[in-house]
CSV table of C-alpha atoms in Angstrom, one decimal:
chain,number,residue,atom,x,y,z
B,1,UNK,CA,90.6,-18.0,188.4
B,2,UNK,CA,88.1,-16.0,186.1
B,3,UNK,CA,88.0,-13.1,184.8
B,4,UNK,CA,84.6,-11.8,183.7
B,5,UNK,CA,85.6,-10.1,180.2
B,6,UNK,CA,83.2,-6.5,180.7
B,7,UNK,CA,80.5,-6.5,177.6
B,8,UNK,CA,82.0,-3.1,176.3
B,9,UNK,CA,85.4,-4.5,176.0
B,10,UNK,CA,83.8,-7.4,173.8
B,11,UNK,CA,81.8,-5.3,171.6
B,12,UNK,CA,85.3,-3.2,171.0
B,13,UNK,CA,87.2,-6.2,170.2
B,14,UNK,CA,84.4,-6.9,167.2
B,15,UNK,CA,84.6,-3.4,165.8
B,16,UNK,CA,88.3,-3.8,165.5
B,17,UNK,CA,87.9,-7.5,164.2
B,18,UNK,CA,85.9,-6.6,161.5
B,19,UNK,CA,87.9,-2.9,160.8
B,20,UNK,CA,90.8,-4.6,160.9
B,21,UNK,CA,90.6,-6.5,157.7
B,22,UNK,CA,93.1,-9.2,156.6
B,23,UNK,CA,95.6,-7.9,158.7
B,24,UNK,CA,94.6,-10.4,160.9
B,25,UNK,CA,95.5,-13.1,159.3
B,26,UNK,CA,98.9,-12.1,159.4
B,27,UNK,CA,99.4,-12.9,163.6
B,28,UNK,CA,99.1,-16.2,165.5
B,29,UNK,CA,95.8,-16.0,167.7
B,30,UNK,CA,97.8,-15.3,170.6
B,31,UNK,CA,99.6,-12.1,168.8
B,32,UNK,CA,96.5,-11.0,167.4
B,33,UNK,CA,94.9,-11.3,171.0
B,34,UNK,CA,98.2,-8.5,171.8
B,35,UNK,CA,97.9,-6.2,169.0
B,36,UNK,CA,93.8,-5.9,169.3
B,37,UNK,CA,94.2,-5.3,173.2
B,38,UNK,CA,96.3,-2.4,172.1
B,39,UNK,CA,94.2,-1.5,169.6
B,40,UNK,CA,91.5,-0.8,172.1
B,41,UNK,CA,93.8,0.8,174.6
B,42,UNK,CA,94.9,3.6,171.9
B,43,UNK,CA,91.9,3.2,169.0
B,44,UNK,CA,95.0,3.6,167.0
B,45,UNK,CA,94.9,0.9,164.4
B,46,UNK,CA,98.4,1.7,163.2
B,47,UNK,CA,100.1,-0.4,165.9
B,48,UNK,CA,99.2,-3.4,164.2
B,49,UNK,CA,102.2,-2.6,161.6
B,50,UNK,CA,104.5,-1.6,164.3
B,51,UNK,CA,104.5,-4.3,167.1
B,52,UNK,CA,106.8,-7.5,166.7
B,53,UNK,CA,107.4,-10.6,168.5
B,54,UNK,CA,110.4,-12.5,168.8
B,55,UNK,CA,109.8,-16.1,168.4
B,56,UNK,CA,109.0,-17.1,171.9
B,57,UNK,CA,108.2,-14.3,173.6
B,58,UNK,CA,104.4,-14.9,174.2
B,59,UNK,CA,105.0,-18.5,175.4
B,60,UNK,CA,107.8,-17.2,177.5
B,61,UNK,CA,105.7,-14.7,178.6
B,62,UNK,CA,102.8,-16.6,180.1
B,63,UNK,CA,105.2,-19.5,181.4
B,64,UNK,CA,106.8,-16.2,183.6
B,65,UNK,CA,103.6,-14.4,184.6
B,66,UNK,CA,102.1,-18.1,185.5
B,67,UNK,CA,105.3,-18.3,187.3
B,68,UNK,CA,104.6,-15.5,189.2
B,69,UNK,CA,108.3,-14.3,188.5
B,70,UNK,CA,108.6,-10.5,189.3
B,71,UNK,CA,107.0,-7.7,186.9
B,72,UNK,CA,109.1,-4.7,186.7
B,73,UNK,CA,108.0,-1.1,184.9
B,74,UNK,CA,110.0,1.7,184.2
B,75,UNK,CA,107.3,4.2,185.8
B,76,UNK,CA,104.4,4.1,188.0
B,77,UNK,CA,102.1,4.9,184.9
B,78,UNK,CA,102.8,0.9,183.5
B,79,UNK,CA,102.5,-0.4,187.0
B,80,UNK,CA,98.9,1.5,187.7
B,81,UNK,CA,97.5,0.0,184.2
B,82,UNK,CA,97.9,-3.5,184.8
B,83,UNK,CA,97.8,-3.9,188.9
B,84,UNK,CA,94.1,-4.0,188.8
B,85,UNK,CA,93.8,-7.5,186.6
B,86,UNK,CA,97.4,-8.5,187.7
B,87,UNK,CA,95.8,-8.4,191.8
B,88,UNK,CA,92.9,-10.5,190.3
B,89,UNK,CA,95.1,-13.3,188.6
B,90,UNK,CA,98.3,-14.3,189.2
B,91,UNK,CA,99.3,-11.5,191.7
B,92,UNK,CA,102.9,-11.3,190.7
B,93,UNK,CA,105.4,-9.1,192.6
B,94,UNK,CA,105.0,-5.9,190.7
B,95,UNK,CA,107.6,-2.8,190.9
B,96,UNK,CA,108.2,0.4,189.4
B,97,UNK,CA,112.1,0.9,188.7
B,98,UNK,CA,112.1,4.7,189.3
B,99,UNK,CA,109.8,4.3,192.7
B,100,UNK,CA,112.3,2.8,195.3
B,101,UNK,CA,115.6,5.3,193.6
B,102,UNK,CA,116.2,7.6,196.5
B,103,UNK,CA,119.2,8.7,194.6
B,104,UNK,CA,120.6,8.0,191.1
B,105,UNK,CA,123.6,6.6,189.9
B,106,UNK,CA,126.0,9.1,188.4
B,107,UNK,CA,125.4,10.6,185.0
B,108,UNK,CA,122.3,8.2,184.9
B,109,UNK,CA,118.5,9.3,185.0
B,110,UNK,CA,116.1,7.6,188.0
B,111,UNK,CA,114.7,5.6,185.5
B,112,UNK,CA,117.9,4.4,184.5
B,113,UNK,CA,118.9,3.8,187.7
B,114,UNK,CA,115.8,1.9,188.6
B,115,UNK,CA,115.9,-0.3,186.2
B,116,UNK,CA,119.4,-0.8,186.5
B,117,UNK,CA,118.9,-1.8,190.1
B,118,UNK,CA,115.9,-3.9,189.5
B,119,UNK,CA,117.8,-5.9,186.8
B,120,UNK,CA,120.7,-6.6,189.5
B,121,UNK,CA,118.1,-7.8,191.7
B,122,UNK,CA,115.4,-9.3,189.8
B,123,UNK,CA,117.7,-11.0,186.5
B,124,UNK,CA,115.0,-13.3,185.3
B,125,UNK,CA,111.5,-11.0,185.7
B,126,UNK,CA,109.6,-9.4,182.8
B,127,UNK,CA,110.8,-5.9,182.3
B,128,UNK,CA,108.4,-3.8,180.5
B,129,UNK,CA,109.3,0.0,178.9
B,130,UNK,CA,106.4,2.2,178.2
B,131,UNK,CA,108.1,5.7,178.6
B,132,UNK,CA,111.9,6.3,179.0
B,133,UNK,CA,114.2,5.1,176.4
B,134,UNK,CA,117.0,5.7,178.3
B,135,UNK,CA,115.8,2.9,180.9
B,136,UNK,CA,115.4,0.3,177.8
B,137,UNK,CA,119.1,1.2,176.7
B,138,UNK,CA,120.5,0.8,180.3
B,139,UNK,CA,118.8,-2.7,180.3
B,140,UNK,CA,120.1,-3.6,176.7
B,141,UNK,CA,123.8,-2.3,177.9
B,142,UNK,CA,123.3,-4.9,180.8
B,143,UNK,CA,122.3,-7.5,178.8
B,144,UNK,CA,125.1,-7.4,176.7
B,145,UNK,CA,127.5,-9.7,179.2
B,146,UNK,CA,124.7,-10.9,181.3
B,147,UNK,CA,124.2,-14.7,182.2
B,148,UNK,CA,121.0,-14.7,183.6
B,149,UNK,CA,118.4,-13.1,181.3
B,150,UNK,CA,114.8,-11.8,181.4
B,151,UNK,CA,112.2,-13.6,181.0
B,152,UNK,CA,110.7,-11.2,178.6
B,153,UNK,CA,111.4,-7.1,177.7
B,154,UNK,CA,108.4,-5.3,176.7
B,155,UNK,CA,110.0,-2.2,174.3
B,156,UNK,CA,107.6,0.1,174.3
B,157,UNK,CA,109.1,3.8,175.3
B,158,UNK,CA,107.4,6.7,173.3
B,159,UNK,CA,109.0,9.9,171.9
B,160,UNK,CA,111.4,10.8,169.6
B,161,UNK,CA,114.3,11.6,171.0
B,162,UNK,CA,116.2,8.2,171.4
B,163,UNK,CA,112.9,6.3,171.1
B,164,UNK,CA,113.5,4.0,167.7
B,165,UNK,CA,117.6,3.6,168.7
B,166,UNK,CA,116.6,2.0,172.3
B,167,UNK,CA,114.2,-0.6,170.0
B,168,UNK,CA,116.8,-1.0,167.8
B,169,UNK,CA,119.2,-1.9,170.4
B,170,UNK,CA,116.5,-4.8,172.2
B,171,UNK,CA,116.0,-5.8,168.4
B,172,UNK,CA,119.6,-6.4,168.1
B,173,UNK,CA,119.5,-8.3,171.3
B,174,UNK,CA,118.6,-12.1,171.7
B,175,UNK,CA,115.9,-11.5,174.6
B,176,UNK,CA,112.4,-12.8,174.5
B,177,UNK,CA,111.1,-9.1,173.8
B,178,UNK,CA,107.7,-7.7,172.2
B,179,UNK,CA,108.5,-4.9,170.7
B,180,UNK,CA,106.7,-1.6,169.1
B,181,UNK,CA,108.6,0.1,166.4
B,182,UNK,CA,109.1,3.7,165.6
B,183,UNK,CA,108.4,6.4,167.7
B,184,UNK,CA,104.6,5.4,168.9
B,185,UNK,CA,104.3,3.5,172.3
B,186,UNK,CA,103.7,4.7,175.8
B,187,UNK,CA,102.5,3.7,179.3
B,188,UNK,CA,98.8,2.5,177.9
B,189,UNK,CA,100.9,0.7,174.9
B,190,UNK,CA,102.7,-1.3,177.9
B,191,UNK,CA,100.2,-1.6,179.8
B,192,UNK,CA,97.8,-2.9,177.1
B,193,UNK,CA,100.4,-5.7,175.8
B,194,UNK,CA,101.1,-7.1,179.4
B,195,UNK,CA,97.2,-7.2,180.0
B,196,UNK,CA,96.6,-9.2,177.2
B,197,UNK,CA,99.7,-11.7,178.6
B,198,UNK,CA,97.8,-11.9,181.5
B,199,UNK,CA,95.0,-12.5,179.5
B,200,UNK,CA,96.5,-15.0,177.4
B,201,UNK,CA,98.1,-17.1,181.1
B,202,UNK,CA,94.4,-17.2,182.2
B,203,UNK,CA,93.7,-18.9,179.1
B,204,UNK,CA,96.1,-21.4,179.2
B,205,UNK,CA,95.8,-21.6,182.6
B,206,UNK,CA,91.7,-23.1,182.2
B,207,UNK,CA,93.1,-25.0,178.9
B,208,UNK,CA,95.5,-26.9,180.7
B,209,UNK,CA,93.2,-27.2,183.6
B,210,UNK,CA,90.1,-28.9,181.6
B,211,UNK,CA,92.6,-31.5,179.8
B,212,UNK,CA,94.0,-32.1,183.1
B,213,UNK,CA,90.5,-33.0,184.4
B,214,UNK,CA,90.0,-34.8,181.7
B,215,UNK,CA,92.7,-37.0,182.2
B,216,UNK,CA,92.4,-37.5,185.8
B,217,UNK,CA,95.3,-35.5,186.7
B,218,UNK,CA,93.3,-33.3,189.1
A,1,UNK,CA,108.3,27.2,192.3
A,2,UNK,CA,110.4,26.1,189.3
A,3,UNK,CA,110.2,23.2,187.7
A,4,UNK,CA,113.5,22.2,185.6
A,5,UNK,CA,112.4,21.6,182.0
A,6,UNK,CA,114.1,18.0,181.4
A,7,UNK,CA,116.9,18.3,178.3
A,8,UNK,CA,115.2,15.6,176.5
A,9,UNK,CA,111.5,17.3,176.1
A,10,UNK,CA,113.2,20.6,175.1
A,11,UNK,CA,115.1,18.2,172.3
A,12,UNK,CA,111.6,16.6,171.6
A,13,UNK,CA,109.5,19.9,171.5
A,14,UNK,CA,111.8,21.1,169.0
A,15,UNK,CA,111.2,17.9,166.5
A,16,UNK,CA,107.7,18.5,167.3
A,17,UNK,CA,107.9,22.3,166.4
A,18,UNK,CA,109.9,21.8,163.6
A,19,UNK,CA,107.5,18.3,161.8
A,20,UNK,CA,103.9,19.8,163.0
A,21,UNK,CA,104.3,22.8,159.9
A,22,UNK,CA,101.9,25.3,159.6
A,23,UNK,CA,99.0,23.7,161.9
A,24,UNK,CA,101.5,25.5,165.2
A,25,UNK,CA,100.0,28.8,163.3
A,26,UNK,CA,96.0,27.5,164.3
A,27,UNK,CA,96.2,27.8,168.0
A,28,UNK,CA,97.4,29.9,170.6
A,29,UNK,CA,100.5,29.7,172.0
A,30,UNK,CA,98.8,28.1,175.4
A,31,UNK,CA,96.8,25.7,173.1
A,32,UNK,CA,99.9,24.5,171.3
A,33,UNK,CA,101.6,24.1,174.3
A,34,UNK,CA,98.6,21.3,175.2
A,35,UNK,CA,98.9,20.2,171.8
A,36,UNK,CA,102.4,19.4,171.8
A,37,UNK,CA,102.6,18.0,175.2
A,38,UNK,CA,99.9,15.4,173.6
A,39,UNK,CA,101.9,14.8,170.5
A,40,UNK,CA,105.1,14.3,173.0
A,41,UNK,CA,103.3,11.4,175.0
A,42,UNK,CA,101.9,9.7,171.9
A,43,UNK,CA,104.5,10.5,168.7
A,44,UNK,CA,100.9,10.4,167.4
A,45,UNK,CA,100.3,14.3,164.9
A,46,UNK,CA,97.1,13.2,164.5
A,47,UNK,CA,96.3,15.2,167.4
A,48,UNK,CA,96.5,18.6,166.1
A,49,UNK,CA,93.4,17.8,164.5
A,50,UNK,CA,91.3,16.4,167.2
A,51,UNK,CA,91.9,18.8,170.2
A,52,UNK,CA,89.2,21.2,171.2
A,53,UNK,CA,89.3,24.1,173.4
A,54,UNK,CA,86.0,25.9,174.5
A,55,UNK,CA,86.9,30.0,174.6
A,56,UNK,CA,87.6,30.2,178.6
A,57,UNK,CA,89.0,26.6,178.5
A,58,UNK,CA,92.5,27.1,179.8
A,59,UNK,CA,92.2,30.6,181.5
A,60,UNK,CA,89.6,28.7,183.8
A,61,UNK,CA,91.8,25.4,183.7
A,62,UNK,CA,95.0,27.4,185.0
A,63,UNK,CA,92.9,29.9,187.5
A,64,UNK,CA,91.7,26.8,188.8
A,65,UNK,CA,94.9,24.8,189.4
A,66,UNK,CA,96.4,28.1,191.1
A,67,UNK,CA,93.9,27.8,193.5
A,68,UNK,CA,93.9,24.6,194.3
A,69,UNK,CA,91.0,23.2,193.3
A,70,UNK,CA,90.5,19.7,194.1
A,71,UNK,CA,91.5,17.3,190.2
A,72,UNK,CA,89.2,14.2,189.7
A,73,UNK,CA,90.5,11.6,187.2
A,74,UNK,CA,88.3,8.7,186.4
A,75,UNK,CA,90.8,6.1,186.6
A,76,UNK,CA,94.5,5.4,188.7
A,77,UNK,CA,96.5,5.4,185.2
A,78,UNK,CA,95.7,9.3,184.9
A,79,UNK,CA,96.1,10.1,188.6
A,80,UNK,CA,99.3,8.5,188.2
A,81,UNK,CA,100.3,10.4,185.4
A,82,UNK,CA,100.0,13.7,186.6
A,83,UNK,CA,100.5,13.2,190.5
A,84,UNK,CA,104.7,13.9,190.8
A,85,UNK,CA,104.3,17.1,188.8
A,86,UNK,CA,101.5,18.5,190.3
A,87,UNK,CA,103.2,17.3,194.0
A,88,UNK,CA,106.3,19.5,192.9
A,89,UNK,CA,104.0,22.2,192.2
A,90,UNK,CA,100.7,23.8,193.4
A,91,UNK,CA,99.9,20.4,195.3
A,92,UNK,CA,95.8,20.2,194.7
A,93,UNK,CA,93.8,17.6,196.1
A,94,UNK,CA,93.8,14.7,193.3
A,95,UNK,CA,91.4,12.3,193.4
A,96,UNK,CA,91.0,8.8,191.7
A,97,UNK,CA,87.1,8.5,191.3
A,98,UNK,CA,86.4,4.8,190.9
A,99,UNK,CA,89.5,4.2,193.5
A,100,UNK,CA,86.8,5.8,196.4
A,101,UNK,CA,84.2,3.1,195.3
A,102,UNK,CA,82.9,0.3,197.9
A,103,UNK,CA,79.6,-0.7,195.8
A,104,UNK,CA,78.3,0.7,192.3
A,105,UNK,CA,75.0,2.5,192.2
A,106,UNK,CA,72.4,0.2,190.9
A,107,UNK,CA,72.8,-0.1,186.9
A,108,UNK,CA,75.9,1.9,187.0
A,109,UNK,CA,79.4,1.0,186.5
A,110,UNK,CA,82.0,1.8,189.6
A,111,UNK,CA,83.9,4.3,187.7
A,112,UNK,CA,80.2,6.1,186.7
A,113,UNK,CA,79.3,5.6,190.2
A,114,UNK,CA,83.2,7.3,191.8
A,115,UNK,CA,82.4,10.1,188.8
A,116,UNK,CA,79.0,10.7,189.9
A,117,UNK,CA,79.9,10.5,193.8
A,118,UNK,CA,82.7,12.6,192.9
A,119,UNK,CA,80.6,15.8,191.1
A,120,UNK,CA,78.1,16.0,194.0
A,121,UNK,CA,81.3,16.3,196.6
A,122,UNK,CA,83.7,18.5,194.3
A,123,UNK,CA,81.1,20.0,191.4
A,124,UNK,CA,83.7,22.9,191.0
A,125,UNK,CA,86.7,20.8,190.6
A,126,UNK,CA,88.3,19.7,187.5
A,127,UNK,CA,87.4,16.6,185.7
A,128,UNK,CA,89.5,14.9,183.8
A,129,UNK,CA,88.2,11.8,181.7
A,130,UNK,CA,91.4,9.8,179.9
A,131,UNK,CA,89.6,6.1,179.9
A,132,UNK,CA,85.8,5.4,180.5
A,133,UNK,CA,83.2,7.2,178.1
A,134,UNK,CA,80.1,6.1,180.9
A,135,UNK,CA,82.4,8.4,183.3
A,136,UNK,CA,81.9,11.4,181.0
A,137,UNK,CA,78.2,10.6,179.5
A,138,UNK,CA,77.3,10.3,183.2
A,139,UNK,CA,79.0,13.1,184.1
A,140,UNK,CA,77.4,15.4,181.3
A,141,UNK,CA,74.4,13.8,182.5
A,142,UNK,CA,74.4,15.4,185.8
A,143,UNK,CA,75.5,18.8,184.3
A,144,UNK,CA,72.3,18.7,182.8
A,145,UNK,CA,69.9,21.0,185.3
A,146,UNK,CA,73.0,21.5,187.9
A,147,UNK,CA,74.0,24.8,189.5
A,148,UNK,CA,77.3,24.6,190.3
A,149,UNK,CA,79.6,24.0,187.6
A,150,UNK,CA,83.4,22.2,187.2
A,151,UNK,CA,86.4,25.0,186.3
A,152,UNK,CA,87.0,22.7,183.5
A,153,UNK,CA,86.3,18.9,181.9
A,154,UNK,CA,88.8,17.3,179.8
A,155,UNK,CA,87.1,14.6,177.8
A,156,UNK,CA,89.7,12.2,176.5
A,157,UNK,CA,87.7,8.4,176.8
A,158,UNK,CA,89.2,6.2,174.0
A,159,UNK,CA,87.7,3.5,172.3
A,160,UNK,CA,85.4,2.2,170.0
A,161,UNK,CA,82.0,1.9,172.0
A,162,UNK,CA,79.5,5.0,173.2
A,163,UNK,CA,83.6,7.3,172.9
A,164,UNK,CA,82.3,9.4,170.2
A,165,UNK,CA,79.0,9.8,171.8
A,166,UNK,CA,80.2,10.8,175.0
A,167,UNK,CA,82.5,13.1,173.6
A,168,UNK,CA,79.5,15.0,171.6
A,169,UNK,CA,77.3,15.3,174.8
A,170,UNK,CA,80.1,17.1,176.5
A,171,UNK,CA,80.4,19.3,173.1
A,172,UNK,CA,76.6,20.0,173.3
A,173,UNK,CA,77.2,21.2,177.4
A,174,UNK,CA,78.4,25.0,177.8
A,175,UNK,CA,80.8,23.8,180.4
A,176,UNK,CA,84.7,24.6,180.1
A,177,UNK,CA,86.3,22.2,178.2
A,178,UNK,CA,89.0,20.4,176.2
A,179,UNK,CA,88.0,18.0,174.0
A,180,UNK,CA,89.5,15.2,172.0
A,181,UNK,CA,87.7,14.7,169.1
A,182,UNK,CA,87.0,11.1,167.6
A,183,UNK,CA,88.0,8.1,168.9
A,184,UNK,CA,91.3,8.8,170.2
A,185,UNK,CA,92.4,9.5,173.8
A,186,UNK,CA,93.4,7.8,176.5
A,187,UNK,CA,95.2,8.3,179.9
A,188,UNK,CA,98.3,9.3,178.8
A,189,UNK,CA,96.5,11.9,176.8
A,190,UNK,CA,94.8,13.2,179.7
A,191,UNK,CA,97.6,13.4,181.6
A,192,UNK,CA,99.3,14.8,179.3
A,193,UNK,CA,96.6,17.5,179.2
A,194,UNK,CA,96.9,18.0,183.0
A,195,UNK,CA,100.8,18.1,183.0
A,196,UNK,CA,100.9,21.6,179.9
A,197,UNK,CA,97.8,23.2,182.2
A,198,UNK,CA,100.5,22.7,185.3
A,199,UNK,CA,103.1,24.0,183.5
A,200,UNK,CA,100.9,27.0,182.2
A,201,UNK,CA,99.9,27.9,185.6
A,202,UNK,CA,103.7,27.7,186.5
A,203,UNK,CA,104.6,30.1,184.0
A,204,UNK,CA,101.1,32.4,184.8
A,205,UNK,CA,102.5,32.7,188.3
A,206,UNK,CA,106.3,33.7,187.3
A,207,UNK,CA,104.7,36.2,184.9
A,208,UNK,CA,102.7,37.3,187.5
A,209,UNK,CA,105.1,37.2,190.4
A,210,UNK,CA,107.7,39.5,188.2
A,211,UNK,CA,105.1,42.1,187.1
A,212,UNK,CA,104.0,42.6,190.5
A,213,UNK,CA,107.6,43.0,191.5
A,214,UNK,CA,107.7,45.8,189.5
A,215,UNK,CA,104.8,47.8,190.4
A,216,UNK,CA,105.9,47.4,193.8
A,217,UNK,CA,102.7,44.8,194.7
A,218,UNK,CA,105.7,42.2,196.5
């Protein structure tokens, strides 16, 4: 697999590399690679003081996406930003929770129900939030007894009603989550972080492939 | 048509109402309903001070929605952003243009060449830019020595390469517009755009419905 990285997208990624300042130095190459992606998505350099990574969340990450274990969004917004590069790569199931809800659960939002219904079926995908916090809370209240867990939770809802208390409730949870504090976030925000994991498992992917070659493996 | 106002945005307009301060007193009550809709999707303030409206920006905008003029996005993500509240309500044509795109136009990207394609099939719709600034510098470009003219452009590319510039072509061109100024923008923004000029258009309509009840139009 390659993907040709566009020359615009290139020259971005320099403008924010040297705007950036020592920031930088504060993130692993593989975070930075997240929080300049989102940088370019938003021009909003602001994010780099807001997102946070749990300890193996971008490993676990790129082992699920190489996996090709499901990808679920809360809304179609999420899913239409990353389908393009996701059909191109690893071409992972990929579902928007509040598309297949013909009718919700009671006293629950479709978003809610959605995700509640994706998590039932799907235990083990990556679940990524880039609008409704009330979906990211219903997914933290199921993991509170759960035995099988996600692969990874992307907390990225926007707003501010309920917004920071549904990241404060995956921070307080032991999941493999990337997360973006305060009220900032949103569909691109999402969209942005799991483009740059895709990124990231193409990487690898052509890493572990040239040492494999070199070792005769292939 | 009526189109519930969801409990949680009425919550979040109010934070927004009651944080933004005096800057609500700089635009008209339709422009700070655009303005806060963008705030809402990005928890970002910095917006109030990059949004432009030319004079007959949303007049034309909302005439043109109610009559179901066809809505070009340059990319998916803003299609998908605006496409369940606009099929609730007046139900335009919405069209996607690098989704209609077999082969670019020599030296053009696809998303120039759907923009471009676009404007010579629908030169009166509206055009709304959330992602790529060659979309709208190509789409200024033809505006140039052209007869028929869009109801409205919303320039919203984000980034860090040729954003700015686009955005001042389309500030040099007497067509309708709303602007975001700087780098900052994106599809959400767009959308986000789109979605207040719906629900202006919804609220144009009642108005309208209820005073030609009264004079006996009905």
């Amino acid at each position: 697999m390659n993907v040709p990285i566009h020359p615009i997208m290139t020259q971005s990624f320099a403008v924010i590399d040297r705007e950036i300042g020592t920031h930088k130095d504060k993130f692993s190459p593989s975070e930075y690679a997240i929080v300049r992606r989102v940088i370019h998505s938003t021009a909003d350099f602001e994010f780099q003081h807001l997102i946070r990574f749990s300890p193996n969340a971008i490993d676990a990450g790129i082992r699920a996406i190489r996996d090709r274990v499901p990808i679920i969004t809360d809304v179609g917004m999420v899913k239409q930003g990353v389908v393009n590069l996701l059909r191109k790569t690893f071409d992972n199931p990929l579902i928007s929770a509040v598309e297949g809800v013909e009718v919700a659960l009671p006293g629950k939002t479709r978003t809610e129900t959605g995700l509640i219904q994706s998590y039932e079926k799907f235990p083990t995908a990556i679940f990524a939030i880039g609008n409704a916090p009330t979906a990211l809370l219903a997914l933290c209240q199921e993991l509170e007894n759960a035995s099988a867990l996600p692969a990874l939770v992307i907390g990225a809802p926007v707003g501010f009603i309920s917004v920071v208390e549904s990241k404060a409730a995956l921070a307080r949870s032991p999941i493999n989550q990337i997360r973006v504090e305060g009220r900032k976030g949103g569909s691109s925000v999402a969209a942005a972080i799991l483009n740059a994991l895709i990124m990231l498992a193409l990487e690898r992917e052509s890493e572990v492939g040239s040492r494999e070659s070199e070792v005769g493996i292939n």
